[in-house]
CSV table of C-alpha atoms in Angstrom, one decimal:
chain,number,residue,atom,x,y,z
A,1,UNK,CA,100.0,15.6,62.7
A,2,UNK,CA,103.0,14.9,60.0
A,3,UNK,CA,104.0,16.1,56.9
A,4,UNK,CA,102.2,17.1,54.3
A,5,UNK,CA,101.4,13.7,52.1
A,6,UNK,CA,99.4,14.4,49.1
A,7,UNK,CA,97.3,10.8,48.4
A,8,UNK,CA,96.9,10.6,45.2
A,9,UNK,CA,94.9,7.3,45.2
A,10,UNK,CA,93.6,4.9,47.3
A,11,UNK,CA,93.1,2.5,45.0
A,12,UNK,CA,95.6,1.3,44.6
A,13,UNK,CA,97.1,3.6,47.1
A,14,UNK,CA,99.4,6.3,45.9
A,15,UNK,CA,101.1,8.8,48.6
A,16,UNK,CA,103.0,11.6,47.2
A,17,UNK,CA,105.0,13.6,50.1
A,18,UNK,CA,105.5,17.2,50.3
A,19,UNK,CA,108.1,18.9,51.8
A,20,UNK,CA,107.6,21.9,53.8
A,21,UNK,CA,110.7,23.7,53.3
A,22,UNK,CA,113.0,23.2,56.7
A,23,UNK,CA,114.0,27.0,57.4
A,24,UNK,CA,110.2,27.9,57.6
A,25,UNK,CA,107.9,27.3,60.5
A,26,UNK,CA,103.8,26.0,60.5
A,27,UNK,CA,102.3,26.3,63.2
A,28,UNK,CA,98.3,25.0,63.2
A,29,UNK,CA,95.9,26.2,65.5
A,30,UNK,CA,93.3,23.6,66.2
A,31,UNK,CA,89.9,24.5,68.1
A,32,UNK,CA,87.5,22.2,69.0
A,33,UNK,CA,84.2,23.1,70.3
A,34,UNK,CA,81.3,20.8,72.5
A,35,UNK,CA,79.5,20.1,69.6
A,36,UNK,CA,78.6,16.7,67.6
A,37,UNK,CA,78.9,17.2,63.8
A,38,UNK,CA,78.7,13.3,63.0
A,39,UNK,CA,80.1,12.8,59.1
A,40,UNK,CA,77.1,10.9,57.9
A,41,UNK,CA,75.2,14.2,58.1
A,42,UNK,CA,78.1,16.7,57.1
A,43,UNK,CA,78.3,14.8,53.8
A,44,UNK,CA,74.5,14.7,53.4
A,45,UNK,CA,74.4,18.4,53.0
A,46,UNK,CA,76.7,18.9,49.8
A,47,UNK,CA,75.5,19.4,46.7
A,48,UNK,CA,75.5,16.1,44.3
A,49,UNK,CA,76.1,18.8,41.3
A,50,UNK,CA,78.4,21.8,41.6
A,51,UNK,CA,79.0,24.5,38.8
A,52,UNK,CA,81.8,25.1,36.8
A,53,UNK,CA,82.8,27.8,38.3
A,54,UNK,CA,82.7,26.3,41.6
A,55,UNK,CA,84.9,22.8,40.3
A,56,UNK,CA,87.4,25.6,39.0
A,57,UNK,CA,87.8,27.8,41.8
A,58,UNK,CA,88.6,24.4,44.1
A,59,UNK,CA,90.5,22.8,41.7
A,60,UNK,CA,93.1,26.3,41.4
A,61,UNK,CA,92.4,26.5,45.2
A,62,UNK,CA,94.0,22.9,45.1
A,63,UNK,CA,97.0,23.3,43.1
A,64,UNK,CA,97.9,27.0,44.5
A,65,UNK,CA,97.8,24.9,48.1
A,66,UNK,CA,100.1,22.2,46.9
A,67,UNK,CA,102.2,24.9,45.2
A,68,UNK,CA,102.6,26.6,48.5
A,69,UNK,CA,103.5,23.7,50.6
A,70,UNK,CA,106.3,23.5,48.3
A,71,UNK,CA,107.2,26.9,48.3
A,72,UNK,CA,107.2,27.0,52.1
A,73,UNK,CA,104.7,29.9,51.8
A,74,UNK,CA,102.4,30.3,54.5
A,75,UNK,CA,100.7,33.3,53.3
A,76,UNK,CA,99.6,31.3,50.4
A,77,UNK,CA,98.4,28.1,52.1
A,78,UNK,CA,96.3,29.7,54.4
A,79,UNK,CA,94.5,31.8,51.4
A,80,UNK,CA,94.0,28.8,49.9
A,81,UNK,CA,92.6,26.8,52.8
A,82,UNK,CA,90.6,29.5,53.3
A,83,UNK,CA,89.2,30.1,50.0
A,84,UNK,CA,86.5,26.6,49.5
A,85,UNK,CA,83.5,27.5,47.3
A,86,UNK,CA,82.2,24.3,47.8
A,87,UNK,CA,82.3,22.2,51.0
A,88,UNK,CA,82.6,24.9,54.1
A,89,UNK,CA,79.8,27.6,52.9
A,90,UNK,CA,77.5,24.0,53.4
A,91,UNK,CA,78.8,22.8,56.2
A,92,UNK,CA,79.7,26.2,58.3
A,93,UNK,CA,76.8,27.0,59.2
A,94,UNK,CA,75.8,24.3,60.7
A,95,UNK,CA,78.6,24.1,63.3
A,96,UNK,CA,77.4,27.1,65.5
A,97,UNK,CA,79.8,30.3,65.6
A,98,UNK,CA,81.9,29.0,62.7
A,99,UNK,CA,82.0,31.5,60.4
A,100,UNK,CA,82.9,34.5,63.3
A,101,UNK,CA,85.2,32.0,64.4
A,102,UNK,CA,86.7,31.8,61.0
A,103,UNK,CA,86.7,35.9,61.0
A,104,UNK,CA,88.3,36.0,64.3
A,105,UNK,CA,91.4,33.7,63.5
A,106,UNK,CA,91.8,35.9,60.6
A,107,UNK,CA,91.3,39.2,62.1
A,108,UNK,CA,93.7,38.0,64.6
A,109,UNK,CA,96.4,37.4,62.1
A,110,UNK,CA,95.7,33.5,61.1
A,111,UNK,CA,96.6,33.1,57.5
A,112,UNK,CA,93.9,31.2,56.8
A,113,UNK,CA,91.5,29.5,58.6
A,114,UNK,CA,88.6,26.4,57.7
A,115,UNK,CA,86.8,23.7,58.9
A,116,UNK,CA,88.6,20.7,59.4
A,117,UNK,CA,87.6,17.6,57.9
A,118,UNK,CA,83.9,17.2,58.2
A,119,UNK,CA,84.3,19.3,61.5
A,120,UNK,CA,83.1,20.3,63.9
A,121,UNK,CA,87.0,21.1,64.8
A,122,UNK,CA,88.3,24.3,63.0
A,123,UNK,CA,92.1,24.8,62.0
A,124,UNK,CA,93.9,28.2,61.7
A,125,UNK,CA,97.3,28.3,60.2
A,126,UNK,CA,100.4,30.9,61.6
A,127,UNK,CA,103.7,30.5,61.7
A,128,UNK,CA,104.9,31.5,64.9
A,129,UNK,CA,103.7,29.6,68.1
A,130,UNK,CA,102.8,33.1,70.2
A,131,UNK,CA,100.8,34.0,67.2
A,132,UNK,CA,98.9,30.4,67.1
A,133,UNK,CA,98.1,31.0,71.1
A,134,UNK,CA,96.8,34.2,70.5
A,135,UNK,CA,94.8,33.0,67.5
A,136,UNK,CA,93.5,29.8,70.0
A,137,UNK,CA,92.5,32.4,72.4
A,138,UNK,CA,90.2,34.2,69.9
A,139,UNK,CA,88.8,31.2,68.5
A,140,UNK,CA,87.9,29.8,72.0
A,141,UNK,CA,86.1,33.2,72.8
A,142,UNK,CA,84.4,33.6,69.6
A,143,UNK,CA,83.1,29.6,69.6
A,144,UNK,CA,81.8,30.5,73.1
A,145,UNK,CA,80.3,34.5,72.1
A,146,UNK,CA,78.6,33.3,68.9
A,147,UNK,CA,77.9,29.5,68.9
A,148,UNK,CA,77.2,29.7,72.8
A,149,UNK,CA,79.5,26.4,72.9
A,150,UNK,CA,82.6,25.6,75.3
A,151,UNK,CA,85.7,25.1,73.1
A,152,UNK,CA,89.1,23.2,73.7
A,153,UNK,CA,92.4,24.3,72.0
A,154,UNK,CA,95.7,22.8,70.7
A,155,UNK,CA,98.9,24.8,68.9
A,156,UNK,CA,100.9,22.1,67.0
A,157,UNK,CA,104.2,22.8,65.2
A,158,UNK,CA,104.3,21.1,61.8
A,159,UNK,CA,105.9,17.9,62.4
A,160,UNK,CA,108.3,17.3,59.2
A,161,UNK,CA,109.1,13.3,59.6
A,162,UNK,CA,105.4,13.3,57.5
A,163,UNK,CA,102.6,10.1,57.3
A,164,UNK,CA,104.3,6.7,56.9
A,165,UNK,CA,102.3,3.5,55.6
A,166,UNK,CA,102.9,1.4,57.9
């Protein structure tokens, strides 16, 4: 997985890294259930126009994130992950079970939980690894009670050496 690297452009591109603070621990909980969400169609259903309120709410959603990689706070990071106005209420429901997916991660003590990239995978954040594989377990069950689909599961440990051009 690797560090956190902000990218601030790809044009020319521009990596920023962020250091997680080395006394803390990231652990993130990634579920994958049997289900194709190709991107060409995740894209199609966002909005073209979004409201001010949703472009602020992101954009503070944005910089509290950054702020909380560099704080080494967990508690934040998930909140913020977790908190997209914009891009998951679009695309979650379309991945079957994701939103009680997303409520069981939390309700089992994720930090914060969201779709990952255009999906269908979902990520949970924790910072011990016996929290993340009890988090997996209720994910797994939850993909398979509400979107009636098998799921596979993975606990990774944030790796700090980061994303290197190569």
């Amino acid at each position: 997985m690797g560090g956190f690297v902000l990218v601030r452009s790809y044009s020319p591109l521009d990596l920023i890294p962020l250091p997680f603070p080395s006394e803390k621990e990231l652990f993130f909980v990634l579920v994958t259930p049997a289900f194709e969400a190709p991107t060409k169609e995740m894209r199609a259903v966002l909005p073209k126009n979004i409201t001010m309120k949703d472009h602020i709410q992101n954009c503070s959603q944005a910089a509290a994130l950054v702020a909380a990689i560099l704080q080494g706070d967990a508690c934040l990071l998930g909140a913020s992950l977790s908190s997209d106005s914009i891009v998951e209420p679009k695309r979650g429901p379309l991945i079957p079970g994701m939103m009680a997916v997303k409520a069981a991660a939390l309700e089992t003590g994720a930090f914060g939980c969201t779709i990952s990239g255009a999906g269908p995978t979902a990520v949970a954040i924790t910072d011990t690894a016996e929290k993340g594989k009890a988090i997996a377990v209720a994910m797994v069950d939850m993909f398979q009670k509400k979107g009636l689909l098998e799921a596979t599961a993975s606990v990774q440990k944030l790796d700090r050496t980061g994303a290197r051009v190569v």
